[in-house]
């Protein structure tokens, strides 16, 4: 997947998210069995992600589980998020959402955000 994404960016099919003063391009995070695509919420990027995932399925013989997949975005209307999710054949999500048990998009300065994490660690540490 990262190779397909690299080629899509190089050929101008995908616009990455740019971070910091140096405008470092970020477009894909991969973990054991999760992949996060990060970029501008545009029709072109959505179409490119759809093509990348289809190519991945064809080349690898694996299937993307779209029932477990979701699409979320920052700075666009929820109706657009839902339209993009429909295009990708997955669920839409809003901020904050949980990823690996951590709230993404929540204000880290609020103690409420940390309560589920503290509770989880407390249970793990209790003997």
JSON list of C-alpha atoms in Angstrom, two decimals:
[
{"chain": "A", "resi": 1, "resn": "UNK", "atom": "CA", "xyz": [0.00, 0.00, 0.00]},
{"chain": "A", "resi": 2, "resn": "UNK", "atom": "CA", "xyz": [2.74, 2.47, 0.84]},
{"chain": "A", "resi": 3, "resn": "UNK", "atom": "CA", "xyz": [4.34, 1.89, -2.57]},
{"chain": "A", "resi": 4, "resn": "UNK", "atom": "CA", "xyz": [1.04, 2.52, -4.35]},
{"chain": "A", "resi": 5, "resn": "UNK", "atom": "CA", "xyz": [0.54, 5.68, -2.29]},
{"chain": "A", "resi": 6, "resn": "UNK", "atom": "CA", "xyz": [4.07, 6.89, -3.00]},
{"chain": "A", "resi": 7, "resn": "UNK", "atom": "CA", "xyz": [3.45, 6.53, -6.75]},
{"chain": "A", "resi": 8, "resn": "UNK", "atom": "CA", "xyz": [0.06, 8.27, -6.52]},
{"chain": "A", "resi": 9, "resn": "UNK", "atom": "CA", "xyz": [1.65, 11.24, -4.74]},
{"chain": "A", "resi": 10, "resn": "UNK", "atom": "CA", "xyz": [4.60, 11.36, -7.15]},
{"chain": "A", "resi": 11, "resn": "UNK", "atom": "CA", "xyz": [2.25, 11.40, -10.15]},
{"chain": "A", "resi": 12, "resn": "UNK", "atom": "CA", "xyz": [0.01, 14.08, -8.61]},
{"chain": "A", "resi": 13, "resn": "UNK", "atom": "CA", "xyz": [-3.05, 11.88, -8.06]},
{"chain": "A", "resi": 14, "resn": "UNK", "atom": "CA", "xyz": [-3.07, 12.32, -4.27]},
{"chain": "A", "resi": 15, "resn": "UNK", "atom": "CA", "xyz": [-2.53, 15.52, -2.25]},
{"chain": "A", "resi": 16, "resn": "UNK", "atom": "CA", "xyz": [-0.90, 14.76, 1.11]},
{"chain": "A", "resi": 17, "resn": "UNK", "atom": "CA", "xyz": [-1.50, 16.56, 4.38]},
{"chain": "A", "resi": 18, "resn": "UNK", "atom": "CA", "xyz": [1.37, 18.97, 5.09]},
{"chain": "A", "resi": 19, "resn": "UNK", "atom": "CA", "xyz": [2.73, 19.27, 8.63]},
{"chain": "A", "resi": 20, "resn": "UNK", "atom": "CA", "xyz": [4.69, 22.08, 10.28]},
{"chain": "A", "resi": 21, "resn": "UNK", "atom": "CA", "xyz": [6.74, 24.96, 8.94]},
{"chain": "A", "resi": 22, "resn": "UNK", "atom": "CA", "xyz": [8.70, 22.64, 6.67]},
{"chain": "A", "resi": 23, "resn": "UNK", "atom": "CA", "xyz": [5.46, 21.35, 5.11]},
{"chain": "A", "resi": 24, "resn": "UNK", "atom": "CA", "xyz": [6.42, 17.69, 5.56]},
{"chain": "A", "resi": 25, "resn": "UNK", "atom": "CA", "xyz": [4.02, 15.52, 3.56]},
{"chain": "A", "resi": 26, "resn": "UNK", "atom": "CA", "xyz": [2.10, 12.87, 5.47]},
{"chain": "A", "resi": 27, "resn": "UNK", "atom": "CA", "xyz": [-0.24, 10.54, 3.60]},
{"chain": "A", "resi": 28, "resn": "UNK", "atom": "CA", "xyz": [-0.26, 7.03, 5.07]},
{"chain": "A", "resi": 29, "resn": "UNK", "atom": "CA", "xyz": [0.24, 5.42, 8.48]},
{"chain": "A", "resi": 30, "resn": "UNK", "atom": "CA", "xyz": [0.39, 1.64, 8.61]},
{"chain": "A", "resi": 31, "resn": "UNK", "atom": "CA", "xyz": [0.16, -0.55, 11.68]},
{"chain": "A", "resi": 32, "resn": "UNK", "atom": "CA", "xyz": [-0.17, -4.32, 12.10]},
{"chain": "A", "resi": 33, "resn": "UNK", "atom": "CA", "xyz": [-3.63, -4.57, 10.59]},
{"chain": "A", "resi": 34, "resn": "UNK", "atom": "CA", "xyz": [-4.67, -0.94, 10.21]},
{"chain": "A", "resi": 35, "resn": "UNK", "atom": "CA", "xyz": [-3.99, 1.68, 7.58]},
{"chain": "A", "resi": 36, "resn": "UNK", "atom": "CA", "xyz": [-4.75, 5.39, 7.90]},
{"chain": "A", "resi": 37, "resn": "UNK", "atom": "CA", "xyz": [-4.79, 7.51, 4.75]},
{"chain": "A", "resi": 38, "resn": "UNK", "atom": "CA", "xyz": [-4.18, 11.20, 5.47]},
{"chain": "A", "resi": 39, "resn": "UNK", "atom": "CA", "xyz": [-4.69, 13.94, 2.92]},
{"chain": "A", "resi": 40, "resn": "UNK", "atom": "CA", "xyz": [-6.97, 16.67, 1.70]},
{"chain": "A", "resi": 41, "resn": "UNK", "atom": "CA", "xyz": [-10.67, 15.78, 1.62]},
{"chain": "A", "resi": 42, "resn": "UNK", "atom": "CA", "xyz": [-11.16, 16.13, -2.14]},
{"chain": "A", "resi": 43, "resn": "UNK", "atom": "CA", "xyz": [-12.96, 14.09, -4.79]},
{"chain": "A", "resi": 44, "resn": "UNK", "atom": "CA", "xyz": [-9.60, 13.37, -6.42]},
{"chain": "A", "resi": 45, "resn": "UNK", "atom": "CA", "xyz": [-8.07, 12.00, -3.21]},
{"chain": "A", "resi": 46, "resn": "UNK", "atom": "CA", "xyz": [-11.14, 9.85, -2.49]},
{"chain": "A", "resi": 47, "resn": "UNK", "atom": "CA", "xyz": [-11.07, 8.40, -6.00]},
{"chain": "A", "resi": 48, "resn": "UNK", "atom": "CA", "xyz": [-7.32, 7.73, -5.65]},
{"chain": "A", "resi": 49, "resn": "UNK", "atom": "CA", "xyz": [-7.79, 5.94, -2.31]},
{"chain": "A", "resi": 50, "resn": "UNK", "atom": "CA", "xyz": [-10.53, 3.82, -3.87]},
{"chain": "A", "resi": 51, "resn": "UNK", "atom": "CA", "xyz": [-8.21, 2.92, -6.78]},
{"chain": "A", "resi": 52, "resn": "UNK", "atom": "CA", "xyz": [-5.29, 2.15, -4.44]},
{"chain": "A", "resi": 53, "resn": "UNK", "atom": "CA", "xyz": [-7.43, -0.15, -2.31]},
{"chain": "A", "resi": 54, "resn": "UNK", "atom": "CA", "xyz": [-8.82, -1.94, -5.39]},
{"chain": "A", "resi": 55, "resn": "UNK", "atom": "CA", "xyz": [-5.30, -2.39, -6.81]},
{"chain": "A", "resi": 56, "resn": "UNK", "atom": "CA", "xyz": [-4.15, -3.73, -3.45]},
{"chain": "A", "resi": 57, "resn": "UNK", "atom": "CA", "xyz": [-6.95, -6.30, -3.46]},
{"chain": "A", "resi": 58, "resn": "UNK", "atom": "CA", "xyz": [-6.15, -7.41, -7.01]},
{"chain": "A", "resi": 59, "resn": "UNK", "atom": "CA", "xyz": [-2.40, -7.66, -6.47]},
{"chain": "A", "resi": 60, "resn": "UNK", "atom": "CA", "xyz": [-2.40, -9.23, -3.00]},
{"chain": "A", "resi": 61, "resn": "UNK", "atom": "CA", "xyz": [-5.45, -11.47, -3.25]},
{"chain": "A", "resi": 62, "resn": "UNK", "atom": "CA", "xyz": [-6.60, -10.01, 0.09]},
{"chain": "A", "resi": 63, "resn": "UNK", "atom": "CA", "xyz": [-9.93, -8.25, 0.65]},
{"chain": "A", "resi": 64, "resn": "UNK", "atom": "CA", "xyz": [-10.35, -4.91, 2.39]},
{"chain": "A", "resi": 65, "resn": "UNK", "atom": "CA", "xyz": [-13.04, -5.25, 5.06]},
{"chain": "A", "resi": 66, "resn": "UNK", "atom": "CA", "xyz": [-15.11, -2.15, 4.35]},
{"chain": "A", "resi": 67, "resn": "UNK", "atom": "CA", "xyz": [-17.54, -3.07, 7.16]},
{"chain": "A", "resi": 68, "resn": "UNK", "atom": "CA", "xyz": [-14.70, -2.31, 9.59]},
{"chain": "A", "resi": 69, "resn": "UNK", "atom": "CA", "xyz": [-13.50, 0.74, 7.65]},
{"chain": "A", "resi": 70, "resn": "UNK", "atom": "CA", "xyz": [-14.48, 4.34, 8.26]},
{"chain": "A", "resi": 71, "resn": "UNK", "atom": "CA", "xyz": [-13.90, 7.78, 6.79]},
{"chain": "A", "resi": 72, "resn": "UNK", "atom": "CA", "xyz": [-13.59, 10.98, 8.79]},
{"chain": "A", "resi": 73, "resn": "UNK", "atom": "CA", "xyz": [-12.43, 14.49, 7.99]},
{"chain": "A", "resi": 74, "resn": "UNK", "atom": "CA", "xyz": [-11.70, 17.79, 9.69]},
{"chain": "A", "resi": 75, "resn": "UNK", "atom": "CA", "xyz": [-12.94, 21.12, 8.37]},
{"chain": "A", "resi": 76, "resn": "UNK", "atom": "CA", "xyz": [-15.66, 19.91, 6.02]},
{"chain": "A", "resi": 77, "resn": "UNK", "atom": "CA", "xyz": [-19.41, 19.51, 6.44]},
{"chain": "A", "resi": 78, "resn": "UNK", "atom": "CA", "xyz": [-20.74, 16.19, 7.76]},
{"chain": "A", "resi": 79, "resn": "UNK", "atom": "CA", "xyz": [-22.78, 15.74, 4.56]},
{"chain": "A", "resi": 80, "resn": "UNK", "atom": "CA", "xyz": [-19.49, 15.73, 2.61]},
{"chain": "A", "resi": 81, "resn": "UNK", "atom": "CA", "xyz": [-17.96, 13.22, 5.03]},
{"chain": "A", "resi": 82, "resn": "UNK", "atom": "CA", "xyz": [-20.96, 10.96, 4.46]},
{"chain": "A", "resi": 83, "resn": "UNK", "atom": "CA", "xyz": [-20.74, 11.37, 0.68]},
{"chain": "A", "resi": 84, "resn": "UNK", "atom": "CA", "xyz": [-17.04, 10.45, 0.69]},
{"chain": "A", "resi": 85, "resn": "UNK", "atom": "CA", "xyz": [-17.72, 7.47, 2.99]},
{"chain": "A", "resi": 86, "resn": "UNK", "atom": "CA", "xyz": [-20.45, 6.30, 0.61]},
{"chain": "A", "resi": 87, "resn": "UNK", "atom": "CA", "xyz": [-18.03, 6.60, -2.33]},
{"chain": "A", "resi": 88, "resn": "UNK", "atom": "CA", "xyz": [-15.50, 4.46, -0.44]},
{"chain": "A", "resi": 89, "resn": "UNK", "atom": "CA", "xyz": [-18.25, 2.02, 0.62]},
{"chain": "A", "resi": 90, "resn": "UNK", "atom": "CA", "xyz": [-17.49, 2.46, 4.33]},
{"chain": "A", "resi": 91, "resn": "UNK", "atom": "CA", "xyz": [-18.91, 4.11, 7.45]},
{"chain": "A", "resi": 92, "resn": "UNK", "atom": "CA", "xyz": [-18.54, 7.81, 8.24]},
{"chain": "A", "resi": 93, "resn": "UNK", "atom": "CA", "xyz": [-17.16, 8.95, 11.57]},
{"chain": "A", "resi": 94, "resn": "UNK", "atom": "CA", "xyz": [-16.99, 12.23, 13.46]},
{"chain": "A", "resi": 95, "resn": "UNK", "atom": "CA", "xyz": [-14.48, 13.69, 15.88]},
{"chain": "A", "resi": 96, "resn": "UNK", "atom": "CA", "xyz": [-13.62, 12.66, 18.47]},
{"chain": "A", "resi": 97, "resn": "UNK", "atom": "CA", "xyz": [-13.38, 8.94, 17.66]},
{"chain": "A", "resi": 98, "resn": "UNK", "atom": "CA", "xyz": [-11.52, 6.12, 19.37]},
{"chain": "A", "resi": 99, "resn": "UNK", "atom": "CA", "xyz": [-8.46, 4.58, 17.75]},
{"chain": "A", "resi": 100, "resn": "UNK", "atom": "CA", "xyz": [-6.66, 1.85, 19.69]},
{"chain": "A", "resi": 101, "resn": "UNK", "atom": "CA", "xyz": [-8.62, 3.02, 22.73]},
{"chain": "A", "resi": 102, "resn": "UNK", "atom": "CA", "xyz": [-7.37, 6.60, 22.48]},
{"chain": "A", "resi": 103, "resn": "UNK", "atom": "CA", "xyz": [-9.73, 9.48, 21.65]},
{"chain": "A", "resi": 104, "resn": "UNK", "atom": "CA", "xyz": [-8.58, 11.15, 18.42]},
{"chain": "A", "resi": 105, "resn": "UNK", "atom": "CA", "xyz": [-9.62, 14.75, 17.90]},
{"chain": "A", "resi": 106, "resn": "UNK", "atom": "CA", "xyz": [-10.56, 15.37, 21.53]},
{"chain": "A", "resi": 107, "resn": "UNK", "atom": "CA", "xyz": [-9.02, 18.19, 23.55]},
{"chain": "A", "resi": 108, "resn": "UNK", "atom": "CA", "xyz": [-6.06, 16.62, 25.43]},
{"chain": "A", "resi": 109, "resn": "UNK", "atom": "CA", "xyz": [-6.22, 19.38, 28.06]},
{"chain": "A", "resi": 110, "resn": "UNK", "atom": "CA", "xyz": [-9.61, 18.18, 29.29]},
{"chain": "A", "resi": 111, "resn": "UNK", "atom": "CA", "xyz": [-9.44, 15.58, 32.05]},
{"chain": "A", "resi": 112, "resn": "UNK", "atom": "CA", "xyz": [-12.57, 13.89, 30.66]},
{"chain": "A", "resi": 113, "resn": "UNK", "atom": "CA", "xyz": [-10.57, 12.77, 27.65]},
{"chain": "A", "resi": 114, "resn": "UNK", "atom": "CA", "xyz": [-8.11, 10.85, 29.81]},
{"chain": "A", "resi": 115, "resn": "UNK", "atom": "CA", "xyz": [-10.64, 9.09, 32.09]},
{"chain": "A", "resi": 116, "resn": "UNK", "atom": "CA", "xyz": [-11.22, 6.03, 29.83]},
{"chain": "A", "resi": 117, "resn": "UNK", "atom": "CA", "xyz": [-7.47, 5.58, 29.37]},
{"chain": "A", "resi": 118, "resn": "UNK", "atom": "CA", "xyz": [-6.75, 5.93, 33.11]},
{"chain": "A", "resi": 119, "resn": "UNK", "atom": "CA", "xyz": [-9.58, 3.50, 33.88]},
{"chain": "A", "resi": 120, "resn": "UNK", "atom": "CA", "xyz": [-8.21, 0.96, 31.39]},
{"chain": "A", "resi": 121, "resn": "UNK", "atom": "CA", "xyz": [-4.69, 1.20, 32.86]},
{"chain": "A", "resi": 122, "resn": "UNK", "atom": "CA", "xyz": [-6.06, 0.99, 36.40]},
{"chain": "A", "resi": 123, "resn": "UNK", "atom": "CA", "xyz": [-7.87, -2.25, 35.53]},
{"chain": "A", "resi": 124, "resn": "UNK", "atom": "CA", "xyz": [-4.74, -3.69, 33.88]},
{"chain": "A", "resi": 125, "resn": "UNK", "atom": "CA", "xyz": [-2.55, -2.80, 36.86]},
{"chain": "A", "resi": 126, "resn": "UNK", "atom": "CA", "xyz": [-5.02, -4.11, 39.46]},
{"chain": "A", "resi": 127, "resn": "UNK", "atom": "CA", "xyz": [-4.09, -7.54, 40.70]}
]
